Coordinates of C-alpha atoms (C1' of nucleotides) in Angstrom, one line a residue:
Chain A
M60 CA -101.7 84.2 -84.7
P61 CA -102.1 87.7 -86.2
P62 CA -103.9 90.1 -83.9
F63 CA -106.6 90.9 -86.4
A64 CA -107.7 87.3 -86.7
A65 CA -109.1 86.9 -83.3
P66 CA -112.1 89.2 -83.5
T67 CA -113.0 87.9 -87.0
R68 CA -113.1 84.3 -85.7
S69 CA -115.1 85.1 -82.6
R70 CA -117.6 87.0 -84.6
A71 CA -118.0 84.1 -87.0
R72 CA -118.6 81.7 -84.1
S73 CA -121.3 83.8 -82.5
R74 CA -123.0 84.3 -85.8
R75 CA -123.0 80.6 -86.6
C76 CA -124.4 79.7 -83.2
A77 CA -127.1 82.4 -83.1
V78 CA -130.0 80.1 -84.0
E79 CA -128.8 77.2 -81.8
D80 CA -128.5 79.7 -79.0
T81 CA -132.2 80.6 -79.2
I82 CA -133.0 76.9 -78.8
I83 CA -130.6 76.6 -75.9
T84 CA -132.1 79.7 -74.4
Q85 CA -135.6 78.3 -74.7
R86 CA -134.6 75.0 -73.0
R87 CA -132.7 76.8 -70.3
A88 CA -135.9 78.7 -69.6
K89 CA -137.7 75.4 -69.4
A90 CA -135.2 74.2 -66.8
E91 CA -135.8 77.3 -64.8
A92 CA -139.5 76.9 -65.1
L93 CA -139.1 73.3 -63.7
R94 CA -137.2 74.6 -60.7
A95 CA -140.0 77.2 -60.1
L96 CA -142.4 74.3 -60.0
G97 CA -140.3 72.5 -57.5
H98 CA -138.7 70.0 -59.9
H99 CA -134.9 69.7 -59.8
P100 CA -134.0 69.6 -63.5
Y101 CA -130.9 67.5 -62.7
A102 CA -132.4 65.3 -60.0
N103 CA -130.5 62.2 -58.8
D104 CA -133.1 60.4 -56.8
F105 CA -135.1 58.5 -59.4
V106 CA -134.9 54.8 -58.6
V107 CA -134.4 52.6 -61.7
T108 CA -135.7 49.1 -61.3
D109 CA -136.0 47.9 -64.9
R110 CA -134.2 48.0 -68.2
A111 CA -135.9 48.3 -71.6
S112 CA -134.4 45.1 -73.1
D113 CA -135.2 43.0 -70.0
V114 CA -138.8 44.2 -70.1
H115 CA -139.1 43.3 -73.8
A116 CA -137.5 39.9 -73.2
A117 CA -139.6 39.0 -70.3
H118 CA -143.0 40.0 -71.8
E119 CA -142.4 39.5 -75.5
G120 CA -145.2 37.0 -75.6
T121 CA -147.6 38.4 -73.0
D122 CA -150.8 39.7 -74.6
A123 CA -153.0 42.7 -73.6
P124 CA -155.6 40.8 -71.6
A125 CA -152.9 39.1 -69.6
L126 CA -151.2 42.4 -68.9
E127 CA -154.5 43.8 -67.6
A128 CA -155.3 40.7 -65.5
N129 CA -151.9 40.6 -63.9
P130 CA -150.4 44.2 -63.9
V131 CA -146.6 44.4 -64.2
R132 CA -145.1 47.4 -62.6
V133 CA -142.1 48.9 -64.3
G134 CA -139.7 51.7 -63.4
Y135 CA -137.2 52.8 -65.9
A136 CA -135.3 55.8 -67.1
G137 CA -133.7 57.0 -70.4
R138 CA -133.3 59.5 -73.0
V139 CA -136.4 60.8 -74.9
M140 CA -135.9 59.9 -78.6
A141 CA -139.3 60.9 -79.9
I142 CA -142.5 62.6 -78.6
R143 CA -145.8 62.0 -80.4
T144 CA -148.6 64.1 -79.0
F145 CA -152.3 63.4 -79.4
G146 CA -154.0 65.9 -77.1
K147 CA -154.7 63.9 -74.0
V148 CA -152.3 61.1 -74.9
V149 CA -148.6 61.4 -75.5
F150 CA -146.3 58.7 -76.7
V151 CA -142.7 59.0 -75.6
V152 CA -140.0 56.8 -77.0
V153 CA -137.4 56.3 -74.2
A154 CA -134.0 54.8 -74.9
D155 CA -132.0 53.5 -72.0
A156 CA -128.6 51.8 -72.2
S157 CA -130.2 48.5 -73.2
G158 CA -132.8 49.6 -75.8
R159 CA -136.0 51.4 -76.3
L160 CA -139.3 51.2 -74.5
Q161 CA -142.2 53.5 -75.2
A162 CA -144.0 55.3 -72.4
N163 CA -147.7 56.1 -72.9
L164 CA -148.8 59.2 -71.0
F165 CA -152.5 59.4 -70.6
A166 CA -153.9 62.6 -69.0
D167 CA -156.3 60.6 -66.9
A168 CA -153.7 58.2 -65.7
L169 CA -151.0 60.7 -64.6
P170 CA -151.1 63.1 -61.6
E171 CA -151.9 66.5 -62.8
A172 CA -148.5 67.8 -61.7
D173 CA -146.7 65.2 -63.8
W174 CA -148.8 65.9 -66.8
A175 CA -147.9 69.5 -66.5
L176 CA -144.2 68.6 -67.0
L177 CA -145.0 67.9 -70.7
D178 CA -144.9 71.6 -71.3
Y179 CA -141.2 71.5 -70.5
L180 CA -140.3 68.2 -72.1
D181 CA -138.0 68.0 -75.1
V182 CA -136.6 65.3 -77.3
G183 CA -133.2 64.6 -75.7
D184 CA -134.2 65.0 -72.1
I185 CA -133.6 62.1 -69.8
I186 CA -136.8 61.1 -68.0
G187 CA -137.8 58.5 -65.4
V188 CA -141.1 56.7 -65.8
T189 CA -143.0 54.3 -63.6
G190 CA -146.2 52.6 -64.5
T191 CA -147.7 49.3 -65.7
L192 CA -147.1 47.4 -68.8
M193 CA -149.7 47.5 -71.5
R194 CA -150.1 46.9 -75.2
T195 CA -151.2 49.7 -77.6
R196 CA -153.9 49.0 -80.1
K197 CA -151.1 48.3 -82.6
G198 CA -149.7 45.8 -80.1
E199 CA -146.6 47.6 -78.9
L200 CA -145.4 46.6 -75.5
S201 CA -145.2 49.9 -73.6
V202 CA -145.6 51.5 -70.2
K203 CA -148.8 53.1 -69.1
A204 CA -147.2 55.8 -67.0
D205 CA -148.5 56.8 -63.6
H206 CA -145.5 58.8 -62.7
L207 CA -143.2 61.0 -64.9
R208 CA -140.0 62.8 -63.9
I209 CA -137.6 64.9 -65.9
V210 CA -134.4 63.7 -64.5
T211 CA -132.0 65.6 -66.7
K212 CA -132.9 68.6 -68.9
S213 CA -131.1 68.6 -72.2
L214 CA -130.2 72.0 -73.6
R215 CA -129.0 71.1 -77.1
P216 CA -131.2 69.8 -79.9
L217 CA -130.4 66.3 -81.2
P218 CA -129.8 65.7 -84.9
E219 CA -132.7 64.7 -87.1
K220 CA -134.4 61.5 -86.1
W221 CA -134.5 59.8 -89.4
H222 CA -131.1 60.5 -91.0
G223 CA -129.2 60.7 -87.7
L224 CA -125.9 62.5 -87.7
Q225 CA -124.0 62.0 -91.0
D226 CA -121.3 64.6 -90.9
V227 CA -118.2 62.6 -90.2
A228 CA -116.2 65.4 -88.6
T229 CA -119.0 66.1 -86.1
R230 CA -119.5 62.3 -85.6
Y231 CA -115.9 61.9 -84.5
R232 CA -115.6 65.2 -82.6
Q233 CA -118.8 64.8 -80.8
R234 CA -118.9 61.0 -80.5
Y235 CA -121.4 61.3 -77.7
V236 CA -124.0 62.7 -80.1
D237 CA -123.1 60.0 -82.7
L238 CA -123.6 57.3 -80.0
I239 CA -127.0 58.8 -78.9
V240 CA -128.5 58.8 -82.4
N241 CA -126.7 56.1 -84.4
E242 CA -127.5 52.7 -83.1
R243 CA -125.0 51.0 -85.4
V244 CA -122.1 53.0 -83.8
R245 CA -123.1 51.7 -80.4
D246 CA -123.2 48.2 -81.8
T247 CA -119.7 48.6 -83.3
F248 CA -118.2 49.4 -80.0
R249 CA -120.1 46.7 -78.2
V250 CA -118.6 44.2 -80.7
R251 CA -115.2 45.7 -80.1
A252 CA -115.5 45.0 -76.4
R253 CA -116.6 41.4 -77.2
V254 CA -113.6 40.9 -79.4
V255 CA -111.2 41.9 -76.7
Q256 CA -113.1 39.8 -74.2
Y257 CA -112.9 36.8 -76.5
I258 CA -109.2 37.2 -77.1
R259 CA -108.5 37.5 -73.3
R260 CA -110.5 34.3 -72.6
F261 CA -108.9 32.5 -75.5
L262 CA -105.4 33.2 -74.2
D263 CA -106.2 32.9 -70.5
D264 CA -107.6 29.4 -71.3
R265 CA -104.3 28.5 -72.9
D266 CA -102.3 29.6 -69.8
Y267 CA -101.1 32.9 -71.1
L268 CA -100.3 35.5 -68.5
E269 CA -101.7 39.0 -69.2
V270 CA -99.1 41.7 -68.4
E271 CA -98.7 45.4 -68.7
T272 CA -95.4 46.8 -69.9
P273 CA -94.3 50.5 -70.1
M274 CA -95.6 52.9 -72.7
L275 CA -93.0 55.4 -71.8
Q276 CA -89.6 54.1 -72.9
A277 CA -86.1 55.5 -73.0
V278 CA -85.3 53.2 -75.9
Y279 CA -88.1 52.3 -78.4
G280 CA -88.1 49.2 -80.6
G281 CA -90.1 46.2 -81.8
A282 CA -91.3 47.8 -85.0
A283 CA -90.1 49.9 -87.9
A284 CA -91.9 53.2 -87.1
K285 CA -91.3 56.8 -86.0
P286 CA -92.1 57.4 -82.3
F287 CA -93.6 60.3 -80.4
S288 CA -91.1 62.0 -78.1
T289 CA -91.8 63.3 -74.7
H290 CA -89.8 64.3 -71.6
H291 CA -89.8 63.4 -68.0
N292 CA -89.2 66.5 -65.9
A293 CA -88.0 65.1 -62.6
L294 CA -85.4 62.8 -64.2
D295 CA -84.7 65.3 -67.0
L296 CA -85.1 62.4 -69.3
P297 CA -86.1 62.2 -72.9
L298 CA -88.7 59.5 -73.4
F299 CA -90.6 57.9 -76.3
L300 CA -94.1 56.5 -76.4
R301 CA -93.7 52.9 -77.3
I302 CA -94.2 51.9 -80.9
A303 CA -94.6 48.2 -79.8
P304 CA -94.3 46.3 -76.5
E305 CA -92.3 43.5 -78.2
L306 CA -88.9 43.8 -76.5
D307 CA -90.3 44.1 -73.0
L308 CA -92.6 41.1 -73.5
K309 CA -89.6 39.0 -74.6
R310 CA -87.7 40.2 -71.6
L311 CA -90.5 38.6 -69.6
V312 CA -90.0 35.3 -71.5
V313 CA -86.4 35.4 -70.5
G314 CA -87.6 35.9 -67.0
G315 CA -89.5 32.7 -67.1
F316 CA -93.1 33.8 -68.0
H317 CA -93.2 31.5 -71.0
R318 CA -96.6 32.6 -72.2
V319 CA -97.4 36.3 -71.9
Y320 CA -99.7 38.7 -73.7
E321 CA -100.6 42.3 -73.6
I322 CA -103.5 44.1 -75.2
N323 CA -102.8 47.8 -75.1
R324 CA -102.0 51.0 -76.8
C325 CA -99.1 51.7 -79.2
F326 CA -98.2 55.1 -80.7
R327 CA -96.7 55.9 -84.0
N328 CA -95.9 59.4 -85.2
E329 CA -96.9 58.9 -88.8
G330 CA -99.7 59.7 -91.2
I331 CA -103.4 59.3 -90.6
S332 CA -105.5 57.3 -93.0
T333 CA -108.5 54.9 -93.0
K334 CA -106.0 52.3 -91.8
H335 CA -103.8 54.4 -89.5
N336 CA -104.5 56.3 -86.2
P337 CA -101.5 57.7 -84.3
E338 CA -102.6 55.6 -81.3
F339 CA -103.9 52.2 -81.8
T340 CA -104.4 49.0 -79.9
T341 CA -102.5 45.8 -80.4
L342 CA -102.5 42.3 -79.0
E343 CA -99.0 40.9 -78.6
F344 CA -98.4 37.4 -77.3
Y345 CA -95.3 35.2 -76.9
Q346 CA -95.1 31.5 -76.4
A347 CA -91.8 29.7 -75.5
F348 CA -91.1 26.4 -77.2
A349 CA -93.3 27.3 -80.1
T350 CA -92.5 28.2 -83.7
Y351 CA -94.1 30.6 -86.1
E352 CA -95.8 27.6 -87.7
D353 CA -97.5 26.8 -84.3
L354 CA -98.7 30.4 -84.3
M355 CA -100.3 30.0 -87.7
T356 CA -102.4 27.2 -86.3
L357 CA -103.2 29.2 -83.2
T358 CA -104.1 32.3 -85.3
E359 CA -106.5 30.2 -87.4
E360 CA -108.1 28.9 -84.3
L361 CA -108.4 32.4 -82.8
L362 CA -109.8 34.2 -85.8
N363 CA -112.1 31.3 -86.8
G364 CA -113.5 31.2 -83.2
L365 CA -113.8 34.9 -83.1
A366 CA -115.8 35.1 -86.3
I367 CA -118.1 32.5 -85.1
A368 CA -118.4 34.1 -81.6
I369 CA -119.3 37.4 -83.2
H370 CA -121.3 36.4 -86.3
G371 CA -122.3 32.8 -85.6
T372 CA -120.5 31.8 -88.8
D373 CA -116.9 31.9 -90.2
Q374 CA -118.2 33.7 -93.3
V375 CA -117.9 37.4 -92.6
T376 CA -119.3 40.2 -94.8
Y377 CA -116.8 43.0 -95.3
G378 CA -117.9 45.7 -97.8
E379 CA -118.4 43.9 -101.1
H380 CA -116.5 40.8 -99.9
T381 CA -117.3 37.8 -97.9
L382 CA -114.3 36.8 -95.9
S383 CA -114.0 33.1 -95.1
F384 CA -112.3 32.4 -91.8
A385 CA -112.7 28.7 -92.5
R386 CA -109.6 26.8 -91.6
P387 CA -107.0 26.4 -92.9
F388 CA -106.1 29.9 -94.3
R389 CA -104.2 30.3 -97.5
R390 CA -100.4 30.4 -97.3
L391 CA -98.2 32.3 -99.7
S392 CA -94.5 33.0 -99.4
V393 CA -93.2 36.4 -100.3
Y394 CA -91.3 34.9 -103.2
E395 CA -94.4 33.2 -104.5
G396 CA -96.2 36.5 -104.2
L397 CA -93.5 38.2 -106.2
T398 CA -94.0 35.7 -109.0
T399 CA -97.8 35.4 -108.9
Y400 CA -98.7 39.1 -108.4
A401 CA -95.7 41.1 -109.5
G402 CA -94.7 39.0 -112.5
V403 CA -91.2 38.5 -111.3
P404 CA -89.8 35.2 -112.7
A405 CA -89.4 32.5 -110.0
D406 CA -85.6 32.4 -110.6
K407 CA -85.3 36.2 -110.5
V408 CA -86.9 37.0 -107.1
S409 CA -83.5 38.0 -105.7
D410 CA -82.4 39.7 -108.9
R411 CA -82.1 43.4 -108.4
P412 CA -82.7 44.5 -112.1
A413 CA -85.8 42.2 -112.3
L414 CA -87.2 43.7 -109.1
L415 CA -86.5 47.2 -110.2
E416 CA -88.3 46.5 -113.5
A417 CA -91.3 45.3 -111.5
A418 CA -91.1 48.3 -109.2
A419 CA -91.1 50.7 -112.1
R420 CA -94.0 48.9 -113.7
L421 CA -95.9 49.1 -110.4
G422 CA -95.1 52.7 -109.9
V423 CA -93.0 52.2 -106.8
T424 CA -90.7 55.2 -106.5
K425 CA -87.4 55.6 -104.7
A426 CA -86.9 51.8 -104.7
D427 CA -83.5 51.6 -106.3
T428 CA -81.5 52.7 -103.2
R429 CA -83.0 50.3 -100.7
P430 CA -81.4 47.0 -99.6
L431 CA -82.7 44.0 -101.5
G432 CA -85.1 42.8 -98.8
H433 CA -86.8 46.2 -98.7
L434 CA -87.0 46.3 -102.5
Q435 CA -88.6 42.8 -102.5
M436 CA -91.2 43.9 -99.8
E437 CA -92.0 47.1 -101.6
V438 CA -92.7 45.3 -104.8
F439 CA -94.7 42.6 -102.9
E440 CA -96.8 45.1 -101.1
A441 CA -97.5 47.2 -104.2
A442 CA -98.4 44.2 -106.3
A443 CA -100.1 41.8 -103.8
E444 CA -101.2 43.5 -100.6
H445 CA -104.5 44.9 -101.9
L446 CA -105.4 41.6 -103.6
L447 CA -105.0 39.5 -100.4
V448 CA -108.7 39.7 -99.6
Q449 CA -109.2 36.3 -98.1
P450 CA -107.3 35.6 -94.9
T451 CA -103.8 34.7 -96.0
F452 CA -100.5 33.9 -94.2
V453 CA -97.7 35.6 -96.1
T454 CA -94.5 33.7 -95.1
D455 CA -90.8 33.7 -95.3
F456 CA -89.8 37.3 -95.2
P457 CA -86.4 38.7 -96.2
L458 CA -83.9 39.0 -93.3
E459 CA -83.3 42.7 -93.8
V460 CA -86.8 43.7 -93.0
S461 CA -87.0 41.4 -90.0
P462 CA -84.3 42.4 -87.5
L463 CA -85.9 40.5 -84.6
S464 CA -86.8 37.3 -86.3
R465 CA -85.0 34.0 -86.4
K466 CA -83.2 33.0 -89.6
K467 CA -84.6 30.1 -91.5
D468 CA -82.5 27.0 -91.0
T469 CA -82.9 26.2 -94.7
D470 CA -82.1 29.7 -96.1
P471 CA -80.3 32.3 -94.0
T472 CA -81.4 35.2 -96.2
L473 CA -85.0 34.5 -95.0
V474 CA -86.6 34.4 -91.6
D475 CA -89.3 32.2 -89.9
R476 CA -92.0 34.8 -90.1
F477 CA -95.5 35.4 -91.4
E478 CA -97.9 38.3 -91.7
I479 CA -101.6 37.6 -91.8
Y480 CA -103.6 39.6 -94.3
A481 CA -107.3 40.0 -94.8
A482 CA -109.4 42.5 -96.8
G483 CA -106.2 43.7 -98.5
R484 CA -104.6 44.8 -95.2
E485 CA -102.1 43.6 -92.8
I486 CA -103.8 42.3 -89.6
G487 CA -101.0 40.7 -87.8
N488 CA -97.3 39.9 -87.8
A489 CA -95.5 36.9 -86.2
F490 CA -92.2 35.1 -86.1
S491 CA -90.0 32.7 -84.4
E492 CA -88.0 35.0 -82.2
L493 CA -84.3 35.5 -82.7
N494 CA -82.7 34.3 -79.4
D495 CA -79.1 34.2 -80.5
S496 CA -77.8 37.3 -78.7
D497 CA -74.7 37.7 -80.9
D498 CA -76.8 37.6 -84.0
Q499 CA -79.3 40.0 -82.4
R500 CA -76.5 42.4 -81.6
S501 CA -75.2 42.4 -85.2
R502 CA -78.8 42.9 -86.5
F503 CA -79.1 45.9 -84.3
E504 CA -75.8 47.2 -85.6
S505 CA -76.9 46.9 -89.2
Q506 CA -80.2 48.6 -88.2
V507 CA -78.1 51.5 -86.7
A508 CA -76.1 51.6 -90.0
Q509 CA -79.3 51.8 -92.0
R510 CA -80.5 54.5 -89.6
A511 CA -77.3 56.5 -90.2
A512 CA -77.9 56.1 -93.9
G513 CA -81.2 57.9 -93.5
D514 CA -83.8 55.2 -92.7
E515 CA -85.8 56.9 -90.0
E516 CA -87.7 53.8 -89.3
A517 CA -84.7 51.6 -88.6
H518 CA -84.3 50.3 -85.0
P519 CA -82.0 51.9 -82.5
M520 CA -79.6 49.8 -80.5
D521 CA -81.1 48.3 -77.4
D522 CA -78.1 47.0 -75.3
D523 CA -80.3 45.8 -72.5
Y524 CA -82.4 43.7 -74.8
V525 CA -79.2 42.0 -76.1
R526 CA -78.1 41.6 -72.5
A527 CA -81.4 39.9 -71.7
L528 CA -80.9 37.5 -74.6
E529 CA -77.4 36.7 -73.3
Y530 CA -79.0 35.2 -70.2
G531 CA -80.8 32.9 -72.6
M532 CA -84.3 33.2 -74.0
P533 CA -85.9 29.8 -74.7
P534 CA -86.9 29.2 -78.3
T535 CA -90.0 31.4 -78.7
A536 CA -92.6 32.5 -81.2
G537 CA -94.5 35.7 -80.9
E538 CA -97.2 37.6 -82.7
G539 CA -98.9 41.0 -82.9
I540 CA -102.4 41.6 -84.1
G541 CA -103.9 45.0 -84.7
I542 CA -107.1 45.0 -82.7
D543 CA -108.5 48.0 -84.5
R544 CA -108.1 46.5 -87.9
L545 CA -109.5 43.2 -86.7
V546 CA -112.6 45.0 -85.3
M547 CA -112.9 46.8 -88.6
L548 CA -113.3 43.4 -90.3
L549 CA -115.7 42.1 -87.8
T550 CA -117.9 45.2 -87.8
D551 CA -117.8 45.9 -91.6
S552 CA -116.2 49.3 -90.9
P553 CA -114.4 51.0 -93.8
S554 CA -112.3 53.3 -91.6
I555 CA -110.2 52.7 -88.5
R556 CA -111.9 55.9 -87.2
D557 CA -115.2 54.0 -87.0
V558 CA -113.7 51.6 -84.4
I559 CA -111.9 54.1 -82.3
L560 CA -114.1 56.1 -80.0
F561 CA -112.2 59.3 -80.1
P562 CA -109.9 59.2 -83.2
L563 CA -107.3 62.0 -83.5
L564 CA -108.5 65.1 -85.3
R565 CA -107.1 68.6 -85.6
P566 CA -108.5 70.6 -82.7
E567 CA -111.6 72.7 -83.5
G568 CA -110.8 76.3 -84.5
Chain B
rG155 C1' -96.4 66.3 -98.9
rG156 C1' -99.4 66.0 -104.0
rG157 C1' -104.2 65.6 -106.7
rC158 C1' -109.5 65.6 -106.7
rC159 C1' -114.1 66.6 -104.0
rA160 C1' -117.1 68.8 -100.2
rU161 C1' -118.5 72.9 -96.6
rU162 C1' -125.9 76.4 -97.5
rA163 C1' -131.0 76.9 -91.1
rG164 C1' -129.8 72.8 -84.9
rC165 C1' -129.9 68.1 -88.3
rU166 C1' -130.6 65.9 -93.5
rC167 C1' -130.4 68.1 -98.1
rA168 C1' -132.1 71.5 -102.7
rA169 C1' -131.2 76.1 -105.5
rU170 C1' -131.6 75.9 -113.8
rU171 C1' -126.6 80.0 -117.7
rG172 C1' -124.1 84.7 -112.5
rG173 C1' -130.4 87.2 -111.3
rC174 C1' -135.5 87.7 -104.8
rA175 C1' -131.6 81.4 -100.6
rG176 C1' -135.7 76.8 -100.4
rA177 C1' -137.8 72.0 -98.4
rG178 C1' -138.3 68.0 -94.7
rC179 C1' -137.3 67.0 -89.6
rA180 C1' -136.4 69.6 -84.9
rA181 C1' -138.1 74.4 -82.5
rC182 C1' -142.2 77.9 -81.4
rG183 C1' -148.1 78.8 -81.4
rG184 C1' -152.6 75.8 -82.1
rA185 C1' -156.0 71.1 -83.1
rC186 C1' -156.2 65.9 -81.8
rU187 C1' -157.2 59.6 -76.3
rC188 C1' -153.5 54.6 -79.7
rU189 C1' -148.9 56.9 -82.6
rU190 C1' -144.4 54.0 -84.7
rA191 C1' -140.4 59.1 -89.6
rA192 C1' -148.2 60.3 -86.6
rU193 C1' -151.3 63.9 -89.2
rC194 C1' -153.3 68.9 -89.9
rC195 C1' -153.1 74.5 -89.5
rG196 C1' -149.9 78.6 -88.4
rC197 C1' -145.2 80.9 -87.4
rA198 C1' -140.1 81.6 -87.1
rG199 C1' -135.2 80.4 -88.2
rG200 C1' -129.5 82.4 -93.1
rU201 C1' -123.3 87.6 -93.5
rU202 C1' -124.4 80.2 -98.1
rG203 C1' -116.9 77.7 -93.7
rA204 C1' -113.3 82.5 -93.5
rA205 C1' -110.8 86.5 -96.1
rG206 C1' -110.1 88.9 -100.7
rG207 C1' -111.1 89.5 -106.1
rU208 C1' -114.1 89.8 -110.9
rU209 C1' -119.2 91.7 -111.9
rC210 C1' -124.7 96.3 -112.2
rG211 C1' -125.4 91.7 -109.4
rA212 C1' -121.8 85.9 -106.6
rU213 C1' -124.4 80.0 -102.9
rU214 C1' -122.7 79.9 -108.2
rC215 C1' -116.7 82.4 -111.4
rC216 C1' -111.2 83.3 -109.6
rU217 C1' -107.3 83.5 -105.5
rU218 C1' -105.7 82.4 -100.6
rC219 C1' -106.8 80.1 -96.0
rA220 C1' -109.5 76.6 -92.5
rU221 C1' -111.9 71.9 -91.7
rG222 C1' -113.3 67.2 -93.5
rG223 C1' -113.5 63.1 -97.2
rC224 C1' -111.3 60.0 -101.1
rC225 C1' -107.0 58.6 -103.9
rC226 C1' -101.6 58.8 -104.3
rA227 C1' -96.7 59.3 -101.7

RNA sequence: GGGCCAUUAGCUCAAUUGGCAGAGCAACGGACUCUUAAUCCGCAGGUUGAAGGUUCGAUUCCUUCAUGGCCCA
């Protein structure tokens, strides 16, 4: 950085924060005033006995006379989301982790010392309240406070109450603020947790074993992608962050764990978009003595059950679409897709000039140098991918783009593989696994050759994986599902960043 | 990597052809014992993302940069 830049930037920062600083200064002064009154502004001794949502659930139907006749004591704590002052009555909207419950502060019902705290109370503070349940004249179930504590003094002002926080950069950088003020964001991540929980239960119930395999790998593989590189100092060893757990999971199948799965992070050193974050979460599962067709059935069951578990129906709204997860899902072979969507005649799907013509028509560039299978997939993706809105199994992929998949018995140029698409995006990828070790070795060799020819995403050789197959892997089918993309569908989120708590951004200046 | 768009008060947003930079919420001072985005009175808050340029005059036009968004690769 040029030496003259530093003072310019620091001056800009202090200027920008000048007003905010006055608010922080005011609030810090309030915290000091609380200390002077003998109140710890960061006390940790308030006893919480109730949660807002439980209180609402338990007393939803209790009317005002009943609450007066049989007083219900409540002690709860949460963040102040709104303060409405009417002289000797103050209404405070308090949000805890479960929901909101209004505290009604009456001057004649609170100790004088507690009432005095109102002078130092701001929206954003975390308070503890005890009192009895009541209903306001408008009927709101709320707490008539007989004790108020400021448990945590907040120094920074929250975003505006009605519009919340809109600026996406701030929402992602300061997710904690986003979560405080945007209810929908909290819901999204609650759904995400339920999705993962559902999947675990689904697989556990089917006797799959959950495992954890290395994220740091000396040899990466299992997908066509560029890895992150790192280095282990003690071993002086170059390492990669895994791009997929696939090869380790299949080693476990060789070892006798015939049903395994892993839900965890993968890393790909590639571009960022609404569909791509450099680190993302996948489910991968492998089942011995199964075929990719078995996995289509299993996938239908999983996604259908998941939609119903989350939304209560297999019809899921995503943007302008309604996705139907009713079984069975549509099936479409790559060749059918080339004909239907790319206008390639059915007898020309392996004809290079016909594919190049379609590629040119679709605006696919640099297609002419790629092996046939890559060309077919580039044309397919350009023509069809964005149109596959309803859940669709795309089947029968070319061999060249599937170096770990089993060849079709009926056509050795194709493999027993499918990808599941929904909302115009790939959600998952599955195949009958290649367990012929000699075939696998030669597939790796051709990958290495493609790599040498400039394909940075081609697989490197993995001798140990071939050695594992030489011991014999039972016939197996395996699948990977992008958890982030799946959660996007189930939470109606347009960007992957909406379903990742802390998506990657450039550091702040 | 390329194209387009955006960046104005803590937050959400205005600002006519290049002519005094505004509002709501939040804050601050005050009134108010039933509000639900409470209401009312008052007050304060800005080097308009950064650096240059054109101009008597720039939030506005031009260049570069930064950050973000969308589309394409």
